[in-house]
PDB file of C-alpha atoms in Angstrom:
ATOM      1  CA  MET A 197      30.972   8.122 -17.325  1.00  0.00           C
ATOM      2  CA  GLU A 198      29.731  11.183 -19.183  1.00  0.00           C
ATOM      3  CA  GLU A 199      25.719  11.189 -19.783  1.00  0.00           C
ATOM      4  CA  MET A 200      24.865  11.288 -23.565  1.00  0.00           C
ATOM      5  CA  THR A 201      21.087  11.477 -24.577  1.00  0.00           C
ATOM      6  CA  ALA A 202      19.903  10.663 -28.030  1.00  0.00           C
ATOM      7  CA  PHE A 203      18.115  13.150 -29.215  1.00  0.00           C
ATOM      8  CA  CYS A 204      14.452  11.106 -28.548  1.00  0.00           C
ATOM      9  CA  GLY A 205      15.614  10.458 -24.922  1.00  0.00           C
ATOM     10  CA  LEU A 206      17.358   7.335 -24.909  1.00  0.00           C
ATOM     11  CA  ALA A 207      20.456   7.396 -23.191  1.00  0.00           C
ATOM     12  CA  CYS A 208      23.316   6.578 -25.308  1.00  0.00           C
ATOM     13  CA  HIS A 209      25.922   6.270 -22.263  1.00  0.00           C
ATOM     14  CA  LEU A 210      24.288   3.137 -21.099  1.00  0.00           C
ATOM     15  CA  CYS A 211      23.483   1.405 -24.658  1.00  0.00           C
ATOM     16  CA  GLU A 212      25.110  -1.663 -25.131  1.00  0.00           C
ATOM     17  CA  ALA A 213      26.198  -1.181 -28.366  1.00  0.00           C
ATOM     18  CA  ARG A 214      28.057   2.247 -27.885  1.00  0.00           C
ATOM     19  CA  LEU A 215      29.447   0.445 -24.414  1.00  0.00           C
ATOM     20  CA  ALA A 216      30.699  -2.322 -26.825  1.00  0.00           C
ATOM     21  CA  THR A 217      32.317  -0.097 -29.341  1.00  0.00           C
ATOM     22  CA  GLU A 218      34.100   2.061 -26.642  1.00  0.00           C
ATOM     23  CA  LYS A 219      35.506  -1.119 -25.341  1.00  0.00           C
ATOM     24  CA  ASP A 220      36.216  -2.833 -28.844  1.00  0.00           C
ATOM     25  CA  ASP A 221      34.447  -5.856 -27.137  1.00  0.00           C
ATOM     26  CA  ASP A 222      33.505  -8.468 -29.760  1.00  0.00           C
ATOM     27  CA  LYS A 223      32.127 -10.646 -27.931  1.00  0.00           C
ATOM     28  CA  LYS A 224      29.541  -8.175 -26.122  1.00  0.00           C
ATOM     29  CA  ARG A 225      29.117  -6.606 -29.792  1.00  0.00           C
ATOM     30  CA  ALA A 226      27.748 -10.534 -30.342  1.00  0.00           C
ATOM     31  CA  GLN A 227      25.491 -10.459 -27.574  1.00  0.00           C
ATOM     32  CA  VAL A 228      23.981  -7.330 -28.236  1.00  0.00           C
ATOM     33  CA  ALA A 229      23.239  -8.481 -32.001  1.00  0.00           C
ATOM     34  CA  ALA A 230      21.954 -11.643 -31.044  1.00  0.00           C
ATOM     35  CA  GLN A 231      19.347  -9.944 -28.360  1.00  0.00           C
ATOM     36  CA  TRP A 232      18.637  -6.851 -30.900  1.00  0.00           C
ATOM     37  CA  SER A 233      17.936  -9.232 -33.307  1.00  0.00           C
ATOM     38  CA  LYS A 234      15.332 -11.438 -31.250  1.00  0.00           C
ATOM     39  CA  LEU A 235      14.147  -7.858 -30.016  1.00  0.00           C
ATOM     40  CA  PHE A 236      13.836  -6.091 -33.355  1.00  0.00           C
ATOM     41  CA  LYS A 237      13.100  -9.099 -35.237  1.00  0.00           C
ATOM     42  CA  ALA A 238      15.820  -8.154 -37.609  1.00  0.00           C
ATOM     43  CA  ASP A 239      18.767  -9.946 -38.857  1.00  0.00           C
ATOM     44  CA  ILE A 240      21.637  -8.136 -37.193  1.00  0.00           C
ATOM     45  CA  LYS A 241      25.379  -9.026 -37.059  1.00  0.00           C
ATOM     46  CA  ALA A 242      27.833  -8.231 -34.577  1.00  0.00           C
ATOM     47  CA  GLU A 243      29.917  -6.478 -37.159  1.00  0.00           C
ATOM     48  CA  ASP A 244      26.797  -4.010 -37.494  1.00  0.00           C
ATOM     49  CA  ILE A 245      27.558  -3.030 -33.882  1.00  0.00           C
ATOM     50  CA  HIS A 246      29.557  -0.124 -34.056  1.00  0.00           C
ATOM     51  CA  CYS A 247      28.293   3.192 -32.676  1.00  0.00           C
ATOM     52  CA  ASN A 248      29.761   5.929 -30.767  1.00  0.00           C
ATOM     53  CA  GLY A 249      26.317   7.250 -29.893  1.00  0.00           C
ATOM     54  CA  CYS A 250      23.274   9.000 -31.882  1.00  0.00           C
ATOM     55  CA  LEU A 251      25.086  12.615 -31.293  1.00  0.00           C
ATOM     56  CA  SER A 252      28.206  11.279 -33.160  1.00  0.00           C
ATOM     57  CA  GLN A 253      29.644  13.321 -36.064  1.00  0.00           C
ATOM     58  CA  GLY A 254      31.350  10.248 -37.349  1.00  0.00           C
ATOM     59  CA  GLU A 255      30.714   7.519 -39.102  1.00  0.00           C
ATOM     60  CA  ARG A 256      30.787   4.879 -36.315  1.00  0.00           C
ATOM     61  CA  ILE A 257      26.993   4.537 -35.744  1.00  0.00           C
ATOM     62  CA  PHE A 258      24.244   1.882 -36.041  1.00  0.00           C
ATOM     63  CA  ASN A 259      22.451   1.666 -39.225  1.00  0.00           C
ATOM     64  CA  TYR A 260      18.997   2.430 -38.208  1.00  0.00           C
ATOM     65  CA  CYS A 261      20.277   5.884 -36.898  1.00  0.00           C
ATOM     66  CA  ARG A 262      21.455   6.676 -40.031  1.00  0.00           C
ATOM     67  CA  VAL A 263      17.754   6.898 -41.232  1.00  0.00           C
ATOM     68  CA  CYS A 264      16.239   7.801 -37.814  1.00  0.00           C
ATOM     69  CA  GLU A 265      13.822  10.670 -38.704  1.00  0.00           C
ATOM     70  CA  ILE A 266      14.288  12.009 -35.298  1.00  0.00           C
ATOM     71  CA  ARG A 267      17.913  12.276 -35.120  1.00  0.00           C
ATOM     72  CA  ALA A 268      17.521  13.822 -38.473  1.00  0.00           C
ATOM     73  CA  CYS A 269      15.172  16.452 -37.463  1.00  0.00           C
ATOM     74  CA  GLY A 270      17.473  17.304 -34.541  1.00  0.00           C
ATOM     75  CA  ARG A 271      20.619  17.495 -36.555  1.00  0.00           C
ATOM     76  CA  GLY A 272      18.613  19.884 -38.878  1.00  0.00           C
ATOM     77  CA  LYS A 273      17.802  21.910 -36.040  1.00  0.00           C
ATOM     78  CA  ASN A 274      20.881  21.930 -34.733  1.00  0.00           C
ATOM     79  CA  LEU A 275      19.603  21.026 -31.291  1.00  0.00           C
ATOM     80  CA  PRO A 276      21.202  18.849 -28.586  1.00  0.00           C
ATOM     81  CA  ASN A 277      17.997  16.795 -28.296  1.00  0.00           C
ATOM     82  CA  CYS A 278      14.356  16.885 -28.672  1.00  0.00           C
ATOM     83  CA  ALA A 279      13.676  19.065 -24.980  1.00  0.00           C
ATOM     84  CA  TYR A 280      15.232  21.838 -26.560  1.00  0.00           C
ATOM     85  CA  CYS A 281      12.895  21.995 -29.557  1.00  0.00           C
ATOM     86  CA  ASP A 282       9.790  24.281 -29.910  1.00  0.00           C
ATOM     87  CA  ASP A 283       7.997  21.513 -31.028  1.00  0.00           C
ATOM     88  CA  TYR A 284       8.190  19.067 -28.392  1.00  0.00           C
ATOM     89  CA  PRO A 285       6.741  16.698 -27.946  1.00  0.00           C
ATOM     90  CA  CYS A 286       5.724  15.914 -31.647  1.00  0.00           C
ATOM     91  CA  LYS A 287       4.298  12.929 -33.071  1.00  0.00           C
ATOM     92  CA  LYS A 288       7.719  11.697 -34.323  1.00  0.00           C
ATOM     93  CA  LEU A 289       8.407  10.483 -30.673  1.00  0.00           C
ATOM     94  CA  ASP A 290       5.183   8.497 -30.100  1.00  0.00           C
ATOM     95  CA  PHE A 291       6.699   5.116 -30.713  1.00  0.00           C
ATOM     96  CA  VAL A 292       9.370   5.500 -29.047  1.00  0.00           C
ATOM     97  CA  PHE A 293       7.941   7.010 -25.617  1.00  0.00           C
ATOM     98  CA  LYS A 294       5.496   3.994 -26.169  1.00  0.00           C
ATOM     99  CA  VAL A 295       8.630   1.549 -25.999  1.00  0.00           C
ATOM    100  CA  ALA A 296      10.657   3.452 -23.785  1.00  0.00           C
ATOM    101  CA  PRO A 297       8.556   5.731 -21.191  1.00  0.00           C
ATOM    102  CA  GLU A 298      12.229   6.654 -19.660  1.00  0.00           C
ATOM    103  CA  ALA A 299      12.733   8.086 -22.791  1.00  0.00           C
ATOM    104  CA  ARG A 300      10.191  10.866 -22.377  1.00  0.00           C
ATOM    105  CA  ARG A 301      11.233  11.324 -18.633  1.00  0.00           C
ATOM    106  CA  ARG A 302      14.780  11.958 -19.409  1.00  0.00           C
ATOM    107  CA  LEU A 303      13.044  14.848 -22.056  1.00  0.00           C
ATOM    108  CA  ASP A 304      10.617  16.153 -19.338  1.00  0.00           C
ATOM    109  CA  GLY A 305      13.720  16.433 -17.064  1.00  0.00           C
ATOM    110  CA  ILE A 306      15.870  18.332 -19.489  1.00  0.00           C
ATOM    111  CA  ARG A 307      13.397  20.415 -20.769  1.00  0.00           C
ATOM    112  CA  LEU A 308      12.214  21.416 -17.232  1.00  0.00           C
ATOM    113  CA  LYS A 309      15.658  22.115 -16.054  1.00  0.00           C
ATOM    114  CA  ASP A 310      16.561  24.256 -19.024  1.00  0.00           C
ATOM    115  CA  ARG A 311      13.034  26.481 -18.428  1.00  0.00           C
ATOM    116  CA  ALA A 312      13.990  26.636 -14.602  1.00  0.00           C
TER     117      ALA A 312
END
């Protein structure tokens, strides 16, 4: 499986929504929707789970990603992800790093490797 790191550092290649989309697995979509509804205190339906990953140029992307300011910023700067930004890390990433510290470790690793 080819790695895909979202702009914020989350691992798209491991994301259950992306995997369910790739496999066209409606049962998995329903499971992800139920988990995310509970986790994010939102009403997410199985039909909302259609995503090819944050870096996708197509229309199959999770609803939140369409309005994500981190994704919009990275795309606007034409970056592979935030590790390549001159302003890294910025305030936009604070929440992601708080709830998913592995995202910061992943971006820090990319940044370190790129500058070596």
